[in-house]
Amino acid sequence: MGMISRVRGRIRSDSFSKIHTLKTEDKLANIVWLLSLVFLLPYWAPRGLLVALGGAWLMAAYTCLVVPVLISANYKYPASWYPAVVKLAQEAIKRLREPASQVLRIARAVYAPVDRAERIFLQMSNLSTMIGQLLMFTACDRLLVSQGRLTCLYSLMFYNVVTYSVSYVREICTKEDWSPYVNVTRHSRVKHLAMSATKIVLEWTKAVTFIVTITFVLLALGLEQGLEHYRPTALYTVITGIYYLLTEKTFLELWPLGLSALKLERLEGMEALYFGVWSRCITTSLALPLVPALIYYERWRLAALVLYVCVFIHGRHRLGEAVKKFQEACDSLVKFRRATVEELETLEDVCAVCLGTMKSARVTPCAHFFHADCLRKCLATSDRCPICVRPYIFC
């Protein structure tokens, strides 16, 4: 009987201690909550009490010292009514989400024709690029050139002349067939008279056009005839030049080749994907600050056009497409580890896809080494190793 009474006494003492602990924790939680309200009162004071007493530095120091302490104290001693408040907030958000989702669905349905029109506009690549360049150049005219009514047109003309010259020189440098004749078939030696004459006339027309264009530009710049309103500033030339070089198709094809010549191992042969993201980010970043500047000078219509065409359309579609392609390439290669320097020095082999030397490579689960870009192109067509034709199995 004495043992039973002792056990009962221990049970009663333990239960009472637990109840007492719970009540104590509730009291501490309420005290912490009340103290939090007291310490947050300076933020609600009229005209900023802390700012008035010690300036913004006192406000920043008070925030850095007090707010983390309050958050940690409330996290350690949460009040009993916190879960109920959180649950009510979640239910309110859930109720508000349904009409918001309906409104968003209606907005998407209304915007769908506009989205299709934007995509059709971007499919006309030359037209959309030229309109974007003209808007950017006009905005720079209004902001950076005093009384520059025709500076944008002259600049665009000069840049187009440079582009034509570069493309013609590139065509000459990469041309393999210098024969002026056209054969009837690929393996025939019989000359096609009409096609040969057309080819000769076309080549001479290109050469004469190139010479006349360069001569005309040199004379225009040297004599300055008709250039009364062409007064570009250094900042204007830098912004428009960078924007043009990063949007024109001819230069967009040349820049990745220049990056490939640098042979940066960090890029792993994916210079075109990297440059696609970089160029779109830079052009969008150049156009974005012009919008508030145009609004400040009350150029409302031009600001709206620059915001919509150069920032929204080009940023949303072209930058989004470049980022999507780059992300897909990274996701396809993320499972394949990078080869170490010791492995590449020991291997002393070439990539089996492009037969090029490997200063950086990716390793497959079957222990074969490939360039990252070569492996990415192989993964686009097959999920098997190009050498042993085994499926990739990752442990």
PDB file of N, CA and C in Angstrom, residues 186-269:
ATOM      1  N   ARG A 186      26.319  19.078-110.558  1.00  0.00           N
ATOM      2  CA  ARG A 186      27.445  19.146-109.641  1.00  0.00           C
ATOM      3  C   ARG A 186      28.678  18.454-110.205  1.00  0.00           C
ATOM      4  N   HIS A 187      28.507  17.324-110.854  1.00  0.00           N
ATOM      5  CA  HIS A 187      29.629  16.543-111.363  1.00  0.00           C
ATOM      6  C   HIS A 187      29.859  16.744-112.857  1.00  0.00           C
ATOM      7  N   SER A 188      29.155  17.685-113.460  1.00  0.00           N
ATOM      8  CA  SER A 188      29.314  17.924-114.891  1.00  0.00           C
ATOM      9  C   SER A 188      30.307  19.061-115.119  1.00  0.00           C
ATOM     10  N   ARG A 189      31.000  19.019-116.267  1.00  0.00           N
ATOM     11  CA  ARG A 189      31.932  20.075-116.661  1.00  0.00           C
ATOM     12  C   ARG A 189      31.329  21.028-117.675  1.00  0.00           C
ATOM     13  N   VAL A 190      30.066  20.793-118.034  1.00  0.00           N
ATOM     14  CA  VAL A 190      29.393  21.660-118.989  1.00  0.00           C
ATOM     15  C   VAL A 190      28.929  22.924-118.261  1.00  0.00           C
ATOM     16  N   LYS A 191      29.291  24.074-118.832  1.00  0.00           N
ATOM     17  CA  LYS A 191      28.967  25.349-118.211  1.00  0.00           C
ATOM     18  C   LYS A 191      27.552  25.784-118.580  1.00  0.00           C
ATOM     19  N   HIS A 192      26.836  26.295-117.568  1.00  0.00           N
ATOM     20  CA  HIS A 192      25.500  26.856-117.789  1.00  0.00           C
ATOM     21  C   HIS A 192      25.686  28.336-118.125  1.00  0.00           C
ATOM     22  N   LEU A 193      25.407  28.716-119.369  1.00  0.00           N
ATOM     23  CA  LEU A 193      25.722  30.052-119.837  1.00  0.00           C
ATOM     24  C   LEU A 193      24.924  31.126-119.093  1.00  0.00           C
ATOM     25  N   ALA A 194      23.610  30.960-118.983  1.00  0.00           N
ATOM     26  CA  ALA A 194      22.767  31.984-118.358  1.00  0.00           C
ATOM     27  C   ALA A 194      23.105  32.152-116.875  1.00  0.00           C
ATOM     28  N   MET A 195      23.254  31.030-116.166  1.00  0.00           N
ATOM     29  CA  MET A 195      23.571  31.101-114.733  1.00  0.00           C
ATOM     30  C   MET A 195      24.967  31.675-114.505  1.00  0.00           C
ATOM     31  N   SER A 196      25.902  31.337-115.370  1.00  0.00           N
ATOM     32  CA  SER A 196      27.253  31.882-115.239  1.00  0.00           C
ATOM     33  C   SER A 196      27.250  33.391-115.436  1.00  0.00           C
ATOM     34  N   ALA A 197      26.507  33.875-116.449  1.00  0.00           N
ATOM     35  CA  ALA A 197      26.418  35.323-116.675  1.00  0.00           C
ATOM     36  C   ALA A 197      25.759  36.019-115.487  1.00  0.00           C
ATOM     37  N   THR A 198      24.718  35.401-114.941  1.00  0.00           N
ATOM     38  CA  THR A 198      24.048  35.986-113.768  1.00  0.00           C
ATOM     39  C   THR A 198      24.992  36.062-112.572  1.00  0.00           C
ATOM     40  N   LYS A 199      25.780  35.015-112.379  1.00  0.00           N
ATOM     41  CA  LYS A 199      26.713  34.995-111.250  1.00  0.00           C
ATOM     42  C   LYS A 199      27.787  36.075-111.408  1.00  0.00           C
ATOM     43  N   ILE A 200      28.313  36.232-112.600  1.00  0.00           N
ATOM     44  CA  ILE A 200      29.356  37.244-112.839  1.00  0.00           C
ATOM     45  C   ILE A 200      28.801  38.654-112.601  1.00  0.00           C
ATOM     46  N   VAL A 201      27.603  38.920-113.142  1.00  0.00           N
ATOM     47  CA  VAL A 201      26.988  40.238-112.953  1.00  0.00           C
ATOM     48  C   VAL A 201      26.710  40.497-111.471  1.00  0.00           C
ATOM     49  N   LEU A 202      26.249  39.481-110.739  1.00  0.00           N
ATOM     50  CA  LEU A 202      25.936  39.646-109.329  1.00  0.00           C
ATOM     51  C   LEU A 202      27.193  39.944-108.511  1.00  0.00           C
ATOM     52  N   GLU A 203      28.278  39.228-108.780  1.00  0.00           N
ATOM     53  CA  GLU A 203      29.510  39.448-108.034  1.00  0.00           C
ATOM     54  C   GLU A 203      30.078  40.835-108.305  1.00  0.00           C
ATOM     55  N   TRP A 204      30.048  41.253-109.573  1.00  0.00           N
ATOM     56  CA  TRP A 204      30.552  42.588-109.900  1.00  0.00           C
ATOM     57  C   TRP A 204      29.653  43.680-109.308  1.00  0.00           C
ATOM     58  N   THR A 205      28.360  43.439-109.265  1.00  0.00           N
ATOM     59  CA  THR A 205      27.443  44.412-108.656  1.00  0.00           C
ATOM     60  C   THR A 205      27.738  44.580-107.174  1.00  0.00           C
ATOM     61  N   LYS A 206      27.995  43.478-106.479  1.00  0.00           N
ATOM     62  CA  LYS A 206      28.340  43.556-105.061  1.00  0.00           C
ATOM     63  C   LYS A 206      29.628  44.348-104.847  1.00  0.00           C
ATOM     64  N   ALA A 207      30.630  44.072-105.679  1.00  0.00           N
ATOM     65  CA  ALA A 207      31.913  44.762-105.520  1.00  0.00           C
ATOM     66  C   ALA A 207      31.778  46.254-105.800  1.00  0.00           C
ATOM     67  N   VAL A 208      31.065  46.616-106.888  1.00  0.00           N
ATOM     68  CA  VAL A 208      30.899  48.033-107.221  1.00  0.00           C
ATOM     69  C   VAL A 208      30.078  48.739-106.143  1.00  0.00           C
ATOM     70  N   THR A 209      29.022  48.089-105.638  1.00  0.00           N
ATOM     71  CA  THR A 209      28.210  48.677-104.572  1.00  0.00           C
ATOM     72  C   THR A 209      29.039  48.922-103.324  1.00  0.00           C
ATOM     73  N   PHE A 210      29.892  47.984-102.990  1.00  0.00           N
ATOM     74  CA  PHE A 210      30.750  48.131-101.810  1.00  0.00           C
ATOM     75  C   PHE A 210      31.699  49.322-101.977  1.00  0.00           C
ATOM     76  N   ILE A 211      32.311  49.443-103.141  1.00  0.00           N
ATOM     77  CA  ILE A 211      33.257  50.546-103.380  1.00  0.00           C
ATOM     78  C   ILE A 211      32.539  51.889-103.375  1.00  0.00           C
ATOM     79  N   VAL A 212      31.385  51.963-104.057  1.00  0.00           N
ATOM     80  CA  VAL A 212      30.640  53.223-104.122  1.00  0.00           C
ATOM     81  C   VAL A 212      30.141  53.626-102.732  1.00  0.00           C
ATOM     82  N   THR A 213      29.681  52.666-101.948  1.00  0.00           N
ATOM     83  CA  THR A 213      29.171  52.967-100.605  1.00  0.00           C
ATOM     84  C   THR A 213      30.267  53.518 -99.714  1.00  0.00           C
ATOM     85  N   ILE A 214      31.420  52.874 -99.698  1.00  0.00           N
ATOM     86  CA  ILE A 214      32.527  53.343 -98.869  1.00  0.00           C
ATOM     87  C   ILE A 214      32.982  54.735 -99.319  1.00  0.00           C
ATOM     88  N   THR A 215      33.055  54.937-100.638  1.00  0.00           N
ATOM     89  CA  THR A 215      33.476  56.252-101.160  1.00  0.00           C
ATOM     90  C   THR A 215      32.479  57.339-100.774  1.00  0.00           C
ATOM     91  N   PHE A 216      31.188  57.042-100.872  1.00  0.00           N
ATOM     92  CA  PHE A 216      30.157  58.018-100.515  1.00  0.00           C
ATOM     93  C   PHE A 216      30.237  58.394 -99.034  1.00  0.00           C
ATOM     94  N   VAL A 217      30.427  57.411 -98.169  1.00  0.00           N
ATOM     95  CA  VAL A 217      30.511  57.693 -96.736  1.00  0.00           C
ATOM     96  C   VAL A 217      31.738  58.530 -96.418  1.00  0.00           C
ATOM     97  N   LEU A 218      32.867  58.198 -97.038  1.00  0.00           N
ATOM     98  CA  LEU A 218      34.087  58.976 -96.789  1.00  0.00           C
ATOM     99  C   LEU A 218      33.922  60.419 -97.261  1.00  0.00           C
ATOM    100  N   LEU A 219      33.281  60.602 -98.429  1.00  0.00           N
ATOM    101  CA  LEU A 219      33.053  61.963 -98.918  1.00  0.00           C
ATOM    102  C   LEU A 219      32.080  62.726 -98.017  1.00  0.00           C
ATOM    103  N   ALA A 220      31.040  62.036 -97.555  1.00  0.00           N
ATOM    104  CA  ALA A 220      30.056  62.700 -96.695  1.00  0.00           C
ATOM    105  C   ALA A 220      30.689  63.133 -95.378  1.00  0.00           C
ATOM    106  N   LEU A 221      31.522  62.267 -94.811  1.00  0.00           N
ATOM    107  CA  LEU A 221      32.180  62.621 -93.554  1.00  0.00           C
ATOM    108  C   LEU A 221      33.261  63.668 -93.766  1.00  0.00           C
ATOM    109  N   GLY A 222      33.951  63.615 -94.892  1.00  0.00           N
ATOM    110  CA  GLY A 222      35.025  64.564 -95.132  1.00  0.00           C
ATOM    111  C   GLY A 222      34.516  65.940 -95.502  1.00  0.00           C
ATOM    112  N   LEU A 223      33.497  65.995 -96.369  1.00  0.00           N
ATOM    113  CA  LEU A 223      32.964  67.293 -96.809  1.00  0.00           C
ATOM    114  C   LEU A 223      31.869  67.823 -95.893  1.00  0.00           C
ATOM    115  N   GLU A 224      31.260  66.911 -95.106  1.00  0.00           N
ATOM    116  CA  GLU A 224      30.188  67.272 -94.175  1.00  0.00           C
ATOM    117  C   GLU A 224      29.046  67.996 -94.879  1.00  0.00           C
ATOM    118  N   GLN A 225      28.665  67.491 -96.044  1.00  0.00           N
ATOM    119  CA  GLN A 225      27.549  68.071 -96.786  1.00  0.00           C
ATOM    120  C   GLN A 225      26.232  67.450 -96.300  1.00  0.00           C
ATOM    121  N   GLY A 226      25.323  68.290 -95.842  1.00  0.00           N
ATOM    122  CA  GLY A 226      24.033  67.795 -95.365  1.00  0.00           C
ATOM    123  C   GLY A 226      24.072  67.246 -93.961  1.00  0.00           C
ATOM    124  N   LEU A 227      25.144  67.517 -93.202  1.00  0.00           N
ATOM    125  CA  LEU A 227      25.266  67.003 -91.845  1.00  0.00           C
ATOM    126  C   LEU A 227      25.141  68.111 -90.805  1.00  0.00           C
ATOM    127  N   GLU A 228      24.287  69.099 -91.083  1.00  0.00           N
ATOM    128  CA  GLU A 228      24.165  70.217 -90.147  1.00  0.00           C
ATOM    129  C   GLU A 228      23.607  69.778 -88.804  1.00  0.00           C
ATOM    130  N   HIS A 229      22.719  68.781 -88.816  1.00  0.00           N
ATOM    131  CA  HIS A 229      22.063  68.352 -87.588  1.00  0.00           C
ATOM    132  C   HIS A 229      22.693  67.090 -87.008  1.00  0.00           C
ATOM    133  N   TYR A 230      23.830  66.702 -87.520  1.00  0.00           N
ATOM    134  CA  TYR A 230      24.487  65.489 -87.002  1.00  0.00           C
ATOM    135  C   TYR A 230      25.572  65.911 -86.022  1.00  0.00           C
ATOM    136  N   ARG A 231      25.225  65.932 -84.733  1.00  0.00           N
ATOM    137  CA  ARG A 231      26.157  66.323 -83.684  1.00  0.00           C
ATOM    138  C   ARG A 231      26.123  65.295 -82.557  1.00  0.00           C
ATOM    139  N   PRO A 232      26.604  64.091 -82.806  1.00  0.00           N
ATOM    140  CA  PRO A 232      26.546  63.056 -81.740  1.00  0.00           C
ATOM    141  C   PRO A 232      27.570  63.321 -80.651  1.00  0.00           C
ATOM    142  N   THR A 233      27.165  63.057 -79.407  1.00  0.00           N
ATOM    143  CA  THR A 233      28.093  63.133 -78.285  1.00  0.00           C
ATOM    144  C   THR A 233      28.763  61.787 -78.077  1.00  0.00           C
ATOM    145  N   ALA A 234      29.768  61.762 -77.216  1.00  0.00           N
ATOM    146  CA  ALA A 234      30.497  60.516 -76.951  1.00  0.00           C
ATOM    147  C   ALA A 234      29.587  59.482 -76.297  1.00  0.00           C
ATOM    148  N   LEU A 235      28.778  59.921 -75.321  1.00  0.00           N
ATOM    149  CA  LEU A 235      27.867  58.995 -74.649  1.00  0.00           C
ATOM    150  C   LEU A 235      26.818  58.452 -75.611  1.00  0.00           C
ATOM    151  N   TYR A 236      26.325  59.311 -76.497  1.00  0.00           N
ATOM    152  CA  TYR A 236      25.356  58.879 -77.506  1.00  0.00           C
ATOM    153  C   TYR A 236      25.960  57.803 -78.403  1.00  0.00           C
ATOM    154  N   THR A 237      27.190  58.027 -78.856  1.00  0.00           N
ATOM    155  CA  THR A 237      27.848  57.063 -79.748  1.00  0.00           C
ATOM    156  C   THR A 237      28.092  55.738 -79.038  1.00  0.00           C
ATOM    157  N   VAL A 238      28.470  55.795 -77.770  1.00  0.00           N
ATOM    158  CA  VAL A 238      28.744  54.557 -77.018  1.00  0.00           C
ATOM    159  C   VAL A 238      27.465  53.742 -76.847  1.00  0.00           C
ATOM    160  N   ILE A 239      26.379  54.392 -76.406  1.00  0.00           N
ATOM    161  CA  ILE A 239      25.136  53.661 -76.147  1.00  0.00           C
ATOM    162  C   ILE A 239      24.549  53.093 -77.432  1.00  0.00           C
ATOM    163  N   THR A 240      24.440  53.941 -78.461  1.00  0.00           N
ATOM    164  CA  THR A 240      23.861  53.456 -79.719  1.00  0.00           C
ATOM    165  C   THR A 240      24.749  52.412 -80.389  1.00  0.00           C
ATOM    166  N   GLY A 241      26.073  52.603 -80.308  1.00  0.00           N
ATOM    167  CA  GLY A 241      26.979  51.627 -80.912  1.00  0.00           C
ATOM    168  C   GLY A 241      26.883  50.263 -80.246  1.00  0.00           C
ATOM    169  N   ILE A 242      26.864  50.242 -78.909  1.00  0.00           N
ATOM    170  CA  ILE A 242      26.744  48.969 -78.199  1.00  0.00           C
ATOM    171  C   ILE A 242      25.410  48.302 -78.512  1.00  0.00           C
ATOM    172  N   TYR A 243      24.340  49.097 -78.498  1.00  0.00           N
ATOM    173  CA  TYR A 243      23.022  48.519 -78.781  1.00  0.00           C
ATOM    174  C   TYR A 243      22.967  47.943 -80.196  1.00  0.00           C
ATOM    175  N   TYR A 244      23.535  48.659 -81.144  1.00  0.00           N
ATOM    176  CA  TYR A 244      23.497  48.174 -82.529  1.00  0.00           C
ATOM    177  C   TYR A 244      24.337  46.908 -82.686  1.00  0.00           C
ATOM    178  N   LEU A 245      25.529  46.898 -82.089  1.00  0.00           N
ATOM    179  CA  LEU A 245      26.407  45.736 -82.226  1.00  0.00           C
ATOM    180  C   LEU A 245      25.829  44.489 -81.568  1.00  0.00           C
ATOM    181  N   LEU A 246      24.956  44.668 -80.571  1.00  0.00           N
ATOM    182  CA  LEU A 246      24.388  43.526 -79.861  1.00  0.00           C
ATOM    183  C   LEU A 246      22.996  43.142 -80.349  1.00  0.00           C
ATOM    184  N   THR A 247      22.487  43.829 -81.366  1.00  0.00           N
ATOM    185  CA  THR A 247      21.179  43.480 -81.918  1.00  0.00           C
ATOM    186  C   THR A 247      21.225  43.130 -83.399  1.00  0.00           C
ATOM    187  N   GLU A 248      22.215  43.617 -84.127  1.00  0.00           N
ATOM    188  CA  GLU A 248      22.285  43.347 -85.566  1.00  0.00           C
ATOM    189  C   GLU A 248      22.709  41.896 -85.801  1.00  0.00           C
ATOM    190  N   LYS A 249      22.043  41.242 -86.754  1.00  0.00           N
ATOM    191  CA  LYS A 249      22.247  39.818 -86.996  1.00  0.00           C
ATOM    192  C   LYS A 249      23.678  39.508 -87.412  1.00  0.00           C
ATOM    193  N   THR A 250      24.276  40.360 -88.254  1.00  0.00           N
ATOM    194  CA  THR A 250      25.640  40.099 -88.728  1.00  0.00           C
ATOM    195  C   THR A 250      26.619  40.021 -87.565  1.00  0.00           C
ATOM    196  N   PHE A 251      26.519  40.942 -86.630  1.00  0.00           N
ATOM    197  CA  PHE A 251      27.440  40.951 -85.488  1.00  0.00           C
ATOM    198  C   PHE A 251      27.079  39.892 -84.462  1.00  0.00           C
ATOM    199  N   LEU A 252      25.791  39.553 -84.354  1.00  0.00           N
ATOM    200  CA  LEU A 252      25.398  38.487 -83.441  1.00  0.00           C
ATOM    201  C   LEU A 252      25.985  37.147 -83.850  1.00  0.00           C
ATOM    202  N   GLU A 253      26.255  36.989 -85.144  1.00  0.00           N
ATOM    203  CA  GLU A 253      26.911  35.760 -85.612  1.00  0.00           C
ATOM    204  C   GLU A 253      28.420  35.806 -85.432  1.00  0.00           C
ATOM    205  N   LEU A 254      28.994  37.013 -85.385  1.00  0.00           N
ATOM    206  CA  LEU A 254      30.450  37.142 -85.286  1.00  0.00           C
ATOM    207  C   LEU A 254      30.957  37.091 -83.846  1.00  0.00           C
ATOM    208  N   TRP A 255      30.190  37.652 -82.893  1.00  0.00           N
ATOM    209  CA  TRP A 255      30.670  37.708 -81.514  1.00  0.00           C
ATOM    210  C   TRP A 255      30.942  36.331 -80.913  1.00  0.00           C
ATOM    211  N   PRO A 256      30.067  35.321 -81.084  1.00  0.00           N
ATOM    212  CA  PRO A 256      30.406  33.990 -80.565  1.00  0.00           C
ATOM    213  C   PRO A 256      31.676  33.409 -81.168  1.00  0.00           C
ATOM    214  N   LEU A 257      31.953  33.740 -82.454  1.00  0.00           N
ATOM    215  CA  LEU A 257      33.200  33.272 -83.065  1.00  0.00           C
ATOM    216  C   LEU A 257      34.402  33.912 -82.384  1.00  0.00           C
ATOM    217  N   GLY A 258      34.289  35.201 -82.041  1.00  0.00           N
ATOM    218  CA  GLY A 258      35.369  35.851 -81.314  1.00  0.00           C
ATOM    219  C   GLY A 258      35.565  35.253 -79.929  1.00  0.00           C
ATOM    220  N   LEU A 259      34.456  34.934 -79.246  1.00  0.00           N
ATOM    221  CA  LEU A 259      34.581  34.280 -77.946  1.00  0.00           C
ATOM    222  C   LEU A 259      35.202  32.898 -78.069  1.00  0.00           C
ATOM    223  N   SER A 260      34.866  32.183 -79.139  1.00  0.00           N
ATOM    224  CA  SER A 260      35.468  30.857 -79.345  1.00  0.00           C
ATOM    225  C   SER A 260      36.963  30.957 -79.580  1.00  0.00           C
ATOM    226  N   ALA A 261      37.409  32.041 -80.241  1.00  0.00           N
ATOM    227  CA  ALA A 261      38.843  32.212 -80.484  1.00  0.00           C
ATOM    228  C   ALA A 261      39.607  32.430 -79.177  1.00  0.00           C
ATOM    229  N   LEU A 262      38.934  32.986 -78.160  1.00  0.00           N
ATOM    230  CA  LEU A 262      39.595  33.172 -76.868  1.00  0.00           C
ATOM    231  C   LEU A 262      39.806  31.857 -76.130  1.00  0.00           C
ATOM    232  N   LYS A 263      38.999  30.839 -76.470  1.00  0.00           N
ATOM    233  CA  LYS A 263      39.121  29.501 -75.872  1.00  0.00           C
ATOM    234  C   LYS A 263      39.051  29.550 -74.346  1.00  0.00           C
ATOM    235  N   LEU A 264      37.984  30.155 -73.860  1.00  0.00           N
ATOM    236  CA  LEU A 264      37.764  30.207 -72.424  1.00  0.00           C
ATOM    237  C   LEU A 264      37.186  28.874 -71.959  1.00  0.00           C
ATOM    238  N   GLU A 265      37.930  28.181 -71.114  1.00  0.00           N
ATOM    239  CA  GLU A 265      37.505  26.852 -70.685  1.00  0.00           C
ATOM    240  C   GLU A 265      36.228  26.902 -69.859  1.00  0.00           C
ATOM    241  N   ARG A 266      36.009  28.024 -69.189  1.00  0.00           N
ATOM    242  CA  ARG A 266      34.821  28.148 -68.343  1.00  0.00           C
ATOM    243  C   ARG A 266      33.539  28.069 -69.160  1.00  0.00           C
ATOM    244  N   LEU A 267      33.571  28.506 -70.413  1.00  0.00           N
ATOM    245  CA  LEU A 267      32.377  28.500 -71.261  1.00  0.00           C
ATOM    246  C   LEU A 267      32.073  27.131 -71.846  1.00  0.00           C
ATOM    247  N   GLU A 268      33.049  26.224 -71.850  1.00  0.00           N
ATOM    248  CA  GLU A 268      32.864  24.830 -72.280  1.00  0.00           C
ATOM    249  C   GLU A 268      32.301  24.719 -73.703  1.00  0.00           C
ATOM    250  N   GLY A 269      32.713  25.621 -74.584  1.00  0.00           N
ATOM    251  CA  GLY A 269      32.287  25.537 -75.981  1.00  0.00           C
ATOM    252  C   GLY A 269      30.875  26.012 -76.244  1.00  0.00           C
TER     253      GLY A 269
END
